[in-house]
CSV table of C-alpha atoms in Angstrom, one decimal:
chain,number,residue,atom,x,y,z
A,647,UNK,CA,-1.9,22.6,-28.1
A,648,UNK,CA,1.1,23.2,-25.8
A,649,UNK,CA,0.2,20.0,-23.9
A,650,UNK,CA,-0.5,22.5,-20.7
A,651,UNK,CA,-3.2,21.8,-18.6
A,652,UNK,CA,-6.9,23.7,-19.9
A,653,UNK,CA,-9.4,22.3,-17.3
A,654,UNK,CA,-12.9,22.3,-18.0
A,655,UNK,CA,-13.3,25.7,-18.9
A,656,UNK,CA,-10.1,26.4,-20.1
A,657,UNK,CA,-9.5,28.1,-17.1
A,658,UNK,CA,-6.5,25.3,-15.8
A,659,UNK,CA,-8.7,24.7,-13.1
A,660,UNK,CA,-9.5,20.4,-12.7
A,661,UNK,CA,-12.5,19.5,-11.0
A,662,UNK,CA,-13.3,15.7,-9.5
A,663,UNK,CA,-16.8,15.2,-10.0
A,664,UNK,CA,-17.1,12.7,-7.6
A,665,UNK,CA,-16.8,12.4,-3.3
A,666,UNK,CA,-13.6,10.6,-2.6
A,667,UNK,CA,-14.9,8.4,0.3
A,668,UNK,CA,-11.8,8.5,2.8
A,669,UNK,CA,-10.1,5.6,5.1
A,670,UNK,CA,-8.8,7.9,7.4
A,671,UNK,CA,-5.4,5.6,5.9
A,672,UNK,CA,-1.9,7.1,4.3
A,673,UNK,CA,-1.9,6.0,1.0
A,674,UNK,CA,1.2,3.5,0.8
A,675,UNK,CA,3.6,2.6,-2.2
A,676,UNK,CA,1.8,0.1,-4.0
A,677,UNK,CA,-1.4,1.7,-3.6
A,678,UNK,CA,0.5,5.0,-5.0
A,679,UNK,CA,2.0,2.8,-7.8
A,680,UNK,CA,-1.6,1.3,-9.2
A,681,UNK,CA,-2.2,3.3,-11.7
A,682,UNK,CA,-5.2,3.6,-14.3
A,683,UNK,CA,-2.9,3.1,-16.9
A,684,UNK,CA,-3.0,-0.8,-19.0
A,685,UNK,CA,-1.3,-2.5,-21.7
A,686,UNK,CA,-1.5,-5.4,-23.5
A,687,UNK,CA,-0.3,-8.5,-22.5
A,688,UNK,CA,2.0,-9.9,-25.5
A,689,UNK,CA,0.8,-13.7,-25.2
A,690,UNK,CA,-2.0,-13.2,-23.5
A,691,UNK,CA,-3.9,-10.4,-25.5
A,692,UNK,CA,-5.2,-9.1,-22.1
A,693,UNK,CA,-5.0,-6.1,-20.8
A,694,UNK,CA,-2.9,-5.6,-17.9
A,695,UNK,CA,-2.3,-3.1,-14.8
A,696,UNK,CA,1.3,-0.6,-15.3
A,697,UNK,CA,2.6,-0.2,-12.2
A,698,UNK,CA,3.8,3.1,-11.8
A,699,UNK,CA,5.9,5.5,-9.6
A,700,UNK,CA,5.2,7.3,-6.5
A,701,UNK,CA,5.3,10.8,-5.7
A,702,UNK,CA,8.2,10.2,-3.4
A,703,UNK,CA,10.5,8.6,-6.0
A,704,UNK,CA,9.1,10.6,-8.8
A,705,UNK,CA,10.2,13.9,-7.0
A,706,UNK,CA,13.3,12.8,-6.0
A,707,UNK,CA,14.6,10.9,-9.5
A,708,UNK,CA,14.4,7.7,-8.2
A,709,UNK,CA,11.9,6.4,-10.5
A,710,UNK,CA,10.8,7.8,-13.9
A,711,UNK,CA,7.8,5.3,-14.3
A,712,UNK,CA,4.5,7.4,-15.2
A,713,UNK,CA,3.0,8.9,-12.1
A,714,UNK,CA,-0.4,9.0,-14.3
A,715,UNK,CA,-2.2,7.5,-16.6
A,716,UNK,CA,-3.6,8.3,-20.0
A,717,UNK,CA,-1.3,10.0,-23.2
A,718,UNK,CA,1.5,10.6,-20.5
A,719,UNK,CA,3.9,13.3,-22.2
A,720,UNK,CA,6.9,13.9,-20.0
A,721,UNK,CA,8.9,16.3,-22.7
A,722,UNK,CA,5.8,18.7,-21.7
A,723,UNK,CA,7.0,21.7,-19.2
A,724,UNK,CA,5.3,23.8,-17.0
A,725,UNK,CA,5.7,27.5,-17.6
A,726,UNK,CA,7.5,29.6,-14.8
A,727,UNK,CA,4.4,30.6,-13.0
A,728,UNK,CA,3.8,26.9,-13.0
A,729,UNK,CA,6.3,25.6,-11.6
A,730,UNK,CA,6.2,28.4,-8.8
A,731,UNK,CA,2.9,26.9,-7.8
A,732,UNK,CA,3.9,23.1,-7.3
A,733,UNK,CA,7.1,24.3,-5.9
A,734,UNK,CA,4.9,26.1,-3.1
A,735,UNK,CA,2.1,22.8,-3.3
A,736,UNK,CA,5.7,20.5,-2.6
A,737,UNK,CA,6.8,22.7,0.5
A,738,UNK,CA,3.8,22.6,2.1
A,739,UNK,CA,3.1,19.9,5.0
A,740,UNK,CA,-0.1,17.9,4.3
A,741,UNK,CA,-1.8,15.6,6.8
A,742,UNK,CA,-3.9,12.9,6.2
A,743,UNK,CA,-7.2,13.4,6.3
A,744,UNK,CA,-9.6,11.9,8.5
A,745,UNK,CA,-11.9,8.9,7.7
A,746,UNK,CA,-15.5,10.2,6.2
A,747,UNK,CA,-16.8,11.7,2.6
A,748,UNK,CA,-15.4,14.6,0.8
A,749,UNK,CA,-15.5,16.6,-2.0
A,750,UNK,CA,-12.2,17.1,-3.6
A,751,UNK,CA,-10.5,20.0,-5.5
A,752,UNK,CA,-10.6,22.4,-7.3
A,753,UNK,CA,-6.9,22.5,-8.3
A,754,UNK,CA,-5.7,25.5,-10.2
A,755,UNK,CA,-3.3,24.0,-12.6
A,756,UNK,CA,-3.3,26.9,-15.2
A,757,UNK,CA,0.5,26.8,-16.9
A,758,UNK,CA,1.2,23.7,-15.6
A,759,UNK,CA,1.9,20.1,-17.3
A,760,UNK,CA,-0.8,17.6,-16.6
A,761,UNK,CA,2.4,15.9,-14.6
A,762,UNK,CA,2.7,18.7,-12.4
A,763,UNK,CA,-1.2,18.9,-11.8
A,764,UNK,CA,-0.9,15.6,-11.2
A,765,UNK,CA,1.9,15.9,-9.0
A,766,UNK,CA,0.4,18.7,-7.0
A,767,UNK,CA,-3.0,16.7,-6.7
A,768,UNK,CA,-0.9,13.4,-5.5
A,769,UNK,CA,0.7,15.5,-2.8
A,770,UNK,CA,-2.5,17.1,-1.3
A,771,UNK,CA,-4.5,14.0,-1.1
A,772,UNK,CA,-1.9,11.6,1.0
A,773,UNK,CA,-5.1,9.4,1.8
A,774,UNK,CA,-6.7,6.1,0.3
A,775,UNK,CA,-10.1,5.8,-0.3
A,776,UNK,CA,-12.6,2.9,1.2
A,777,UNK,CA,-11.4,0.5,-1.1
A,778,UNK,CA,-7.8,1.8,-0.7
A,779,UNK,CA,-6.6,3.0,-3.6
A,780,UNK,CA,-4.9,6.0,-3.9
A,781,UNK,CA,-6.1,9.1,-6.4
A,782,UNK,CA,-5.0,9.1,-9.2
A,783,UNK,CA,-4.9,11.2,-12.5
A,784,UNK,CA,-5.7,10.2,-16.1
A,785,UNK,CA,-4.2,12.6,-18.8
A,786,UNK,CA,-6.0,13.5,-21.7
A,787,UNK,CA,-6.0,16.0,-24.8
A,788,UNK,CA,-8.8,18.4,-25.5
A,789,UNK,CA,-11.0,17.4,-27.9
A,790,UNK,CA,-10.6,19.5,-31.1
A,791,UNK,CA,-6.6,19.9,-30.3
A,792,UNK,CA,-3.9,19.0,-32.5
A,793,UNK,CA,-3.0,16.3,-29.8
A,794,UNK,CA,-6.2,14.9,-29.3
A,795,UNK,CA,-6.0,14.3,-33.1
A,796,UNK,CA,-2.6,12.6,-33.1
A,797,UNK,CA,-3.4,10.7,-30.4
A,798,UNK,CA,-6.3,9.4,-31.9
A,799,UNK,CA,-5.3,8.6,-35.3
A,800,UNK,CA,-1.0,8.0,-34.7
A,801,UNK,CA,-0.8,5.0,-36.5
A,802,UNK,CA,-4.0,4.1,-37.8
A,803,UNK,CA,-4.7,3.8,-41.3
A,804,UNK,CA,-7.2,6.4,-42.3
A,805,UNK,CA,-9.5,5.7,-45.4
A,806,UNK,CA,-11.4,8.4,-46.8
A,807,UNK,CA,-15.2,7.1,-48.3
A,808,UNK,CA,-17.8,9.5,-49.9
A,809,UNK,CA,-21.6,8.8,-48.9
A,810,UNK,CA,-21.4,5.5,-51.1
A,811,UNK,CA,-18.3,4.2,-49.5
A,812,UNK,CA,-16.4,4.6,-52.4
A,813,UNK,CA,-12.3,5.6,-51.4
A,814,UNK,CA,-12.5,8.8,-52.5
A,815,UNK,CA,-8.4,9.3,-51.8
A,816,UNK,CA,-5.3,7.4,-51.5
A,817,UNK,CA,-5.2,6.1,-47.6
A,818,UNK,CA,-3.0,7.9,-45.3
A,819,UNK,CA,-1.2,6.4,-42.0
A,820,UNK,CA,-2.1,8.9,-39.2
């Protein structure tokens, strides 16, 4: 896996599957900077909200917080032709869009980082939704992909049972 966006089909195209329910509203900084991204509290053993960058700062180097959540890989690039299409998504004026139910997307994000799909999402939907929040992206790795499997077991000890539950080999980290 080259950690480049596949979409659904494998296509690059991402689809919401849900209405985004509009406030008519310009989604402001901290509403931009919640992002569905936790960690555990230290003391506390509870998760916790990561706040985030915006667009804004994110484009211009102000801030290199994550702009999304989920396995957030920033050493991923976009491939030429990607980076062509955010460029043109970035130079484009949007407005925000009027209060009322819509359905969003699809983005084509087809040799692009899930960053820049993200990035290019962020930039066409400037509005909150009824409950003001802002959209936001969660990164994952395609089941079945060598990330998806690092992802899942970095870390962990595996233990490998037969049918009994006997250790059938030495335990491996990862």
């Amino acid at each position: 896996s080259n950690g480049w966006v596949s979409g659904r089909y494998g296509d690059g195209v991402v689809y919401y599957d849900f209405f985004w329910n509009s406030a008519g509203v310009e989604v402001d900084d901290d509403e931009e900077r919640n992002i569905p991204l936790t960690e555990i509290d230290p003391e506390s053993h509870l998760p916790v909200q990561v706040s985030g960058s915006t667009l804004r700062d994110h484009l211009h180097g102000i801030d290199n917080r994550p702009i999304a959540g989920g396995h957030y890989d920033p050493t991923v690039r976009s491939t030429e032709f990607g980076k062509r299409k955010l460029e043109r998504e970035l130079g484009t004026d949007r407005e925000v869009a009027e209060r009322g139910r819509r359905r969003l997307g699809p983005w084509d994000c087809a040799g692009m980082s899930g960053i820049d799909c993200c990035l290019m999402i962020k930039h066409e939907i400037r509005d909150v939704d009824e409950n003001h929040h802002g959209i936001q992206c969660y990164l994952d790795y395609k089941t079945g992909t060598r990330k998806y499997y690092e992802q899942q077991y970095n870390g962990r000890v595996r233990i490998f049972a037969d049918e009994n539950g006997y250790v059938t080999k030495v335990p491996v980290i990862g």
